[in-house]
Short mmCIF file of C-alpha atoms in Angstrom, two decimals:
data_model
loop_
_atom_site.label_atom_id
_atom_site.label_comp_id
_atom_site.label_asym_id
_atom_site.label_seq_id
_atom_site.Cartn_x
_atom_site.Cartn_y
_atom_site.Cartn_z
CA MET A 1 42.24 26.33 -32.08
CA LYS A 2 41.45 23.30 -34.26
CA SER A 3 42.20 21.07 -31.30
CA LYS A 4 39.69 22.92 -29.12
CA LEU A 5 37.04 22.72 -31.85
CA PHE A 6 37.69 18.99 -32.25
CA PHE A 7 37.21 18.27 -28.53
CA CYS A 8 34.12 20.49 -28.44
CA PHE A 9 32.67 18.52 -31.34
CA LEU A 10 33.59 15.22 -29.68
CA PHE A 11 31.89 16.27 -26.44
CA CYS A 12 28.69 17.30 -28.22
CA PHE A 13 28.71 14.09 -30.27
CA SER A 14 29.04 12.02 -27.09
CA LEU A 15 26.05 13.77 -25.53
CA ALA A 16 24.02 13.09 -28.65
CA VAL A 17 24.93 9.41 -28.59
CA LEU A 18 24.00 9.10 -24.90
CA SER A 19 20.68 10.81 -25.56
CA ALA A 20 20.00 8.47 -28.48
CA GLU A 21 20.81 5.43 -26.33
CA GLU A 22 18.33 6.64 -23.71
CA GLN A 23 15.68 6.95 -26.42
CA LEU A 24 16.41 3.44 -27.70
CA LEU A 25 16.42 1.78 -24.27
CA GLY A 26 13.35 -0.41 -23.94
CA ALA A 27 10.77 0.35 -21.25
CA LYS A 28 11.33 -2.97 -19.47
CA ASP A 29 15.13 -2.53 -19.50
CA LEU A 30 14.80 0.99 -18.11
CA LEU A 31 12.45 -0.09 -15.33
CA ALA A 32 14.81 -2.97 -14.52
CA SER A 33 17.70 -0.49 -14.26
CA ILE A 34 15.63 1.83 -12.03
CA SER A 35 14.73 -1.19 -9.90
CA GLU A 36 18.39 -2.05 -9.31
CA THR A 37 19.19 1.56 -8.39
CA TYR A 38 16.28 1.55 -5.95
CA LYS A 39 17.36 -1.71 -4.29
CA ALA A 40 20.92 -0.47 -3.92
CA THR A 41 20.17 2.99 -2.52
CA ILE A 42 16.74 3.11 -0.84
CA LYS A 43 16.78 1.38 2.55
CA ASP A 44 13.62 2.94 3.98
CA TYR A 45 11.43 6.01 3.66
CA GLU A 46 8.53 7.99 5.05
CA ALA A 47 5.89 9.61 2.84
CA LYS A 48 2.38 11.01 2.70
CA ILE A 49 -0.06 8.74 0.85
CA THR A 50 -3.35 9.51 -0.89
CA TRP A 51 -5.45 6.46 -1.78
CA ILE A 52 -8.33 7.07 -4.22
CA GLN A 53 -11.05 4.57 -5.17
CA ASP A 54 -14.13 5.89 -6.94
CA LYS A 55 -15.23 8.87 -4.82
CA ASP A 56 -13.55 7.54 -1.68
CA VAL A 57 -10.34 9.37 -0.78
CA GLN A 58 -8.14 8.13 2.06
CA THR A 59 -4.99 9.81 3.33
CA GLY A 60 -2.27 8.88 5.75
CA ASN A 61 1.37 8.67 6.79
CA LEU A 62 3.35 5.79 5.29
CA TRP A 63 6.55 4.10 6.49
CA PHE A 64 8.39 1.54 4.35
CA LYS A 65 11.50 -0.50 5.04
CA ASN A 66 13.08 -2.70 2.42
CA PRO A 67 12.24 -5.49 2.24
CA GLN A 68 8.56 -6.13 2.90
CA LYS A 69 7.87 -3.90 5.88
CA LEU A 70 5.06 -1.39 5.52
CA ARG A 71 2.87 0.69 7.79
CA ILE A 72 0.18 3.27 7.07
CA ASP A 73 -1.43 5.30 9.85
CA PHE A 74 -4.47 6.86 8.24
CA THR A 75 -5.53 10.41 8.92
CA GLU A 76 -8.69 9.79 6.88
CA PRO A 77 -10.37 7.61 8.01
CA LYS A 78 -8.83 8.64 11.30
CA GLY A 79 -7.46 5.85 13.47
CA GLN A 80 -7.29 3.18 10.76
CA VAL A 81 -3.97 1.31 10.51
CA LEU A 82 -2.48 -1.04 7.91
CA CYS A 83 0.76 -2.76 8.88
CA THR A 84 2.97 -5.70 7.92
CA ASN A 85 6.36 -6.87 9.20
CA GLY A 86 6.68 -9.43 6.41
CA TYR A 87 5.44 -12.29 8.59
CA GLU A 88 2.07 -10.90 9.63
CA PHE A 89 -0.44 -8.42 8.22
CA TRP A 90 -2.82 -6.29 10.27
CA VAL A 91 -5.67 -3.93 9.39
CA TYR A 92 -7.25 -2.05 12.28
CA ILE A 93 -10.60 -0.40 11.50
CA ASP A 94 -11.32 2.09 14.25
CA ASN A 95 -14.98 2.83 13.53
CA MET A 96 -15.79 -0.91 13.59
CA ASN A 97 -13.50 -1.66 16.56
CA VAL A 98 -12.09 -4.67 14.70
CA THR A 99 -8.60 -5.91 13.81
CA LEU A 100 -8.13 -8.09 10.73
CA HIS A 101 -5.05 -10.30 11.05
CA GLN A 102 -3.37 -12.56 8.50
CA ASP A 103 -0.33 -14.81 8.82
CA ILE A 104 1.87 -14.39 5.73
CA LEU A 105 5.03 -16.37 6.44
CA ALA A 106 5.84 -18.80 9.25
CA LYS A 107 8.77 -17.83 11.44
CA ALA A 108 11.61 -20.35 11.32
CA LYS A 109 13.20 -21.21 14.67
CA GLU A 110 16.59 -22.70 15.45
CA LYS A 111 18.97 -23.03 18.39
CA ASP A 112 21.99 -20.76 18.73
CA GLU A 113 25.43 -21.89 19.89
CA ASN A 114 24.24 -21.72 23.50
CA GLY A 115 21.23 -23.91 22.81
CA LYS A 116 18.79 -21.02 23.09
CA LEU A 117 15.82 -21.08 20.71
CA ILE A 118 15.86 -18.04 18.41
CA VAL A 119 13.75 -16.84 15.50
CA LYS A 120 15.63 -16.95 12.21
CA GLU A 121 14.59 -14.43 9.60
CA GLN A 122 13.62 -15.99 6.29
CA ASN A 123 15.85 -15.39 3.26
CA VAL A 124 12.92 -13.84 1.41
CA LEU A 125 12.87 -11.07 4.01
CA LEU A 126 16.57 -10.37 3.63
CA GLN A 127 16.52 -9.59 -0.07
CA ALA A 128 15.84 -6.02 -1.15
CA MET A 129 12.68 -5.67 -3.22
CA GLY A 130 12.44 -3.39 -6.21
CA PHE A 131 10.09 -3.72 -9.17
CA ASP A 132 10.75 -7.45 -9.59
CA LYS A 133 7.07 -8.41 -9.43
CA PHE A 134 6.15 -5.88 -12.11
CA LEU A 135 9.00 -7.02 -14.34
CA LYS A 136 7.91 -10.65 -14.01
CA ASP A 137 4.14 -10.38 -14.36
CA TYR A 138 3.64 -7.48 -16.80
CA ALA A 139 4.47 -6.38 -20.32
CA ILE A 140 5.97 -2.90 -19.95
CA GLU A 141 5.61 0.03 -22.31
CA TYR A 142 6.35 3.73 -22.14
CA GLN A 143 3.38 5.99 -21.51
CA ASP A 144 3.36 9.04 -23.79
CA ALA A 145 7.15 9.50 -24.04
CA LYS A 146 10.47 7.71 -23.53
CA THR A 147 12.12 10.56 -21.68
CA VAL A 148 11.81 12.08 -18.21
CA GLN A 149 8.57 14.05 -17.87
CA GLU A 150 7.56 16.74 -15.43
CA TYR A 151 5.36 15.62 -12.53
CA THR A 152 3.57 18.07 -10.24
CA ASP A 153 2.34 16.77 -6.89
CA LYS A 154 -0.67 17.96 -4.91
CA ASN A 155 1.52 20.51 -3.10
CA GLY A 156 2.58 22.10 -6.38
CA ASN A 157 6.13 20.70 -6.24
CA THR A 158 7.58 19.44 -9.51
CA THR A 159 9.99 16.60 -10.17
CA GLY A 160 11.09 14.46 -13.11
CA VAL A 161 9.53 11.02 -13.59
CA TYR A 162 9.40 8.22 -16.11
CA LYS A 163 5.88 7.10 -16.97
CA PHE A 164 5.19 3.46 -17.77
CA LYS A 165 2.17 1.44 -18.87
CA LEU A 166 2.13 -2.11 -17.49
CA ILE A 167 -0.15 -4.80 -18.95
CA ARG A 168 -0.53 -8.13 -17.17
CA TRP A 169 0.62 -11.10 -19.25
CA ARG A 170 -2.44 -13.09 -18.24
CA SER A 171 -5.66 -11.47 -17.11
CA SER A 172 -6.46 -12.14 -13.46
CA GLN A 173 -9.52 -11.63 -11.27
CA ASN A 174 -7.18 -10.60 -8.44
CA GLY A 175 -4.93 -7.58 -8.46
CA PHE A 176 -4.42 -5.16 -11.33
CA ASN A 177 -4.53 -6.12 -15.00
CA MET A 178 -3.20 -2.73 -16.07
CA ILE A 179 -1.03 -0.23 -14.22
CA TYR A 180 0.05 3.32 -15.05
CA LEU A 181 3.23 4.04 -13.10
CA ALA A 182 5.04 7.35 -12.54
CA VAL A 183 8.44 6.78 -10.95
CA GLU A 184 11.50 8.95 -10.32
CA PRO A 185 14.86 7.83 -11.79
CA ASN A 186 15.95 6.76 -8.28
CA GLY A 187 12.96 4.40 -7.99
CA LEU A 188 10.66 6.45 -5.74
CA ILE A 189 7.07 5.95 -6.88
CA ARG A 190 5.02 9.13 -7.20
CA ARG A 191 1.78 7.75 -8.66
CA VAL A 192 0.25 4.34 -9.35
CA GLU A 193 -3.05 3.95 -11.17
CA GLY A 194 -4.27 0.36 -11.21
CA ILE A 195 -7.16 -1.07 -13.25
CA THR A 196 -8.80 -4.29 -12.00
CA ALA A 197 -10.51 -7.02 -14.05
CA ALA A 198 -13.84 -5.37 -13.17
CA TYR A 199 -12.48 -2.06 -14.55
CA LYS A 200 -12.28 -0.51 -11.11
CA LYS A 201 -9.63 2.21 -10.88
CA ILE A 202 -7.53 2.58 -7.73
CA THR A 203 -4.94 5.33 -7.46
CA PHE A 204 -2.08 5.81 -5.01
CA GLU A 205 -0.10 9.04 -4.79
CA LEU A 206 3.02 9.46 -2.66
CA ASP A 207 4.39 12.86 -1.65
CA ASP A 208 6.72 14.50 0.89
CA TYR A 209 9.32 11.73 0.88
CA LYS A 210 11.96 11.43 3.60
CA VAL A 211 14.50 8.95 2.26
CA ASN A 212 16.66 6.68 4.44
CA PRO A 213 15.71 8.15 7.84
CA GLY A 214 16.66 4.89 9.58
CA ILE A 215 13.27 3.49 10.62
CA ALA A 216 13.45 0.90 13.42
CA ASP A 217 11.97 -2.58 12.83
CA LEU A 218 9.83 -2.04 15.93
CA LYS A 219 7.72 0.42 13.91
CA PHE A 220 6.29 -2.52 12.00
CA GLU A 221 5.44 -4.68 15.02
CA TYR A 222 1.83 -3.64 15.41
CA GLU A 223 -0.04 -4.15 18.68
CA PRO A 224 -3.80 -3.84 18.07
CA PRO A 225 -5.91 -2.15 20.77
CA ALA A 226 -6.86 -4.64 23.48
CA HIS A 227 -10.54 -3.67 23.22
CA ALA A 228 -10.76 -4.49 19.49
CA ASN A 229 -12.31 -7.69 18.18
CA THR A 230 -9.79 -9.73 16.15
CA VAL A 231 -10.54 -11.75 13.01
CA ASN A 232 -7.59 -14.07 12.36
CA ASN A 233 -6.45 -15.15 8.88
CA PHE A 234 -9.26 -13.16 7.30
CA ILE A 235 -7.87 -13.72 3.80
CA SER A 236 -7.00 -17.42 3.85
CA ASN A 237 -10.24 -18.37 5.62
CA GLN A 238 -12.54 -16.69 3.11
CA GLY A 239 -13.14 -19.98 1.32
CA ASP A 240 -14.04 -21.89 4.50
#
């Protein structure tokens, strides 16, 4: 009987220690751990996205493939598309009949053993991406609590998330200077609220995940409508 009591006590003590260690784990270390889990287990996913800026609400279907492949087919505004294969970035705006195109990374070419010219994928596109950029550019704190919190999505479904507050090391006119992040322990983002230098708030919410469905690379090779006007390198040419 004493032996059973001893092992019961030992088990309870171990749980208490593990719980204490979770409480003591720093926010940055926890997000780094979640990032590694995400990179190791999440190959691709589909989700519903809600994009909120001021009173403007956009919705759509999102496809992501690690690393650096992303596509959003918007349902509101209907017909709008945002897509990148890692090398190129497209935005098609249906109501303006225009495609914005930007080169991101030049494709490297080399000859194979038969002397045929082939496109070689860059190393940067072979490495799984997690929360590396956040971990590098932001100071990371817990938001509200250090433990898993309940998150309810727009469909009324609940899940457990960690909530983080990210503060940019150096203020920037581009991107977000502060981010509130709600992320599941497996690395799936449920909500991102970003604050710009001009104190504009932009919110992304992701729901209805389908994890690792095996999305083909062809999904991210966007062909704009032939009738649309194309503006090439619309980002890099802004200063011209």
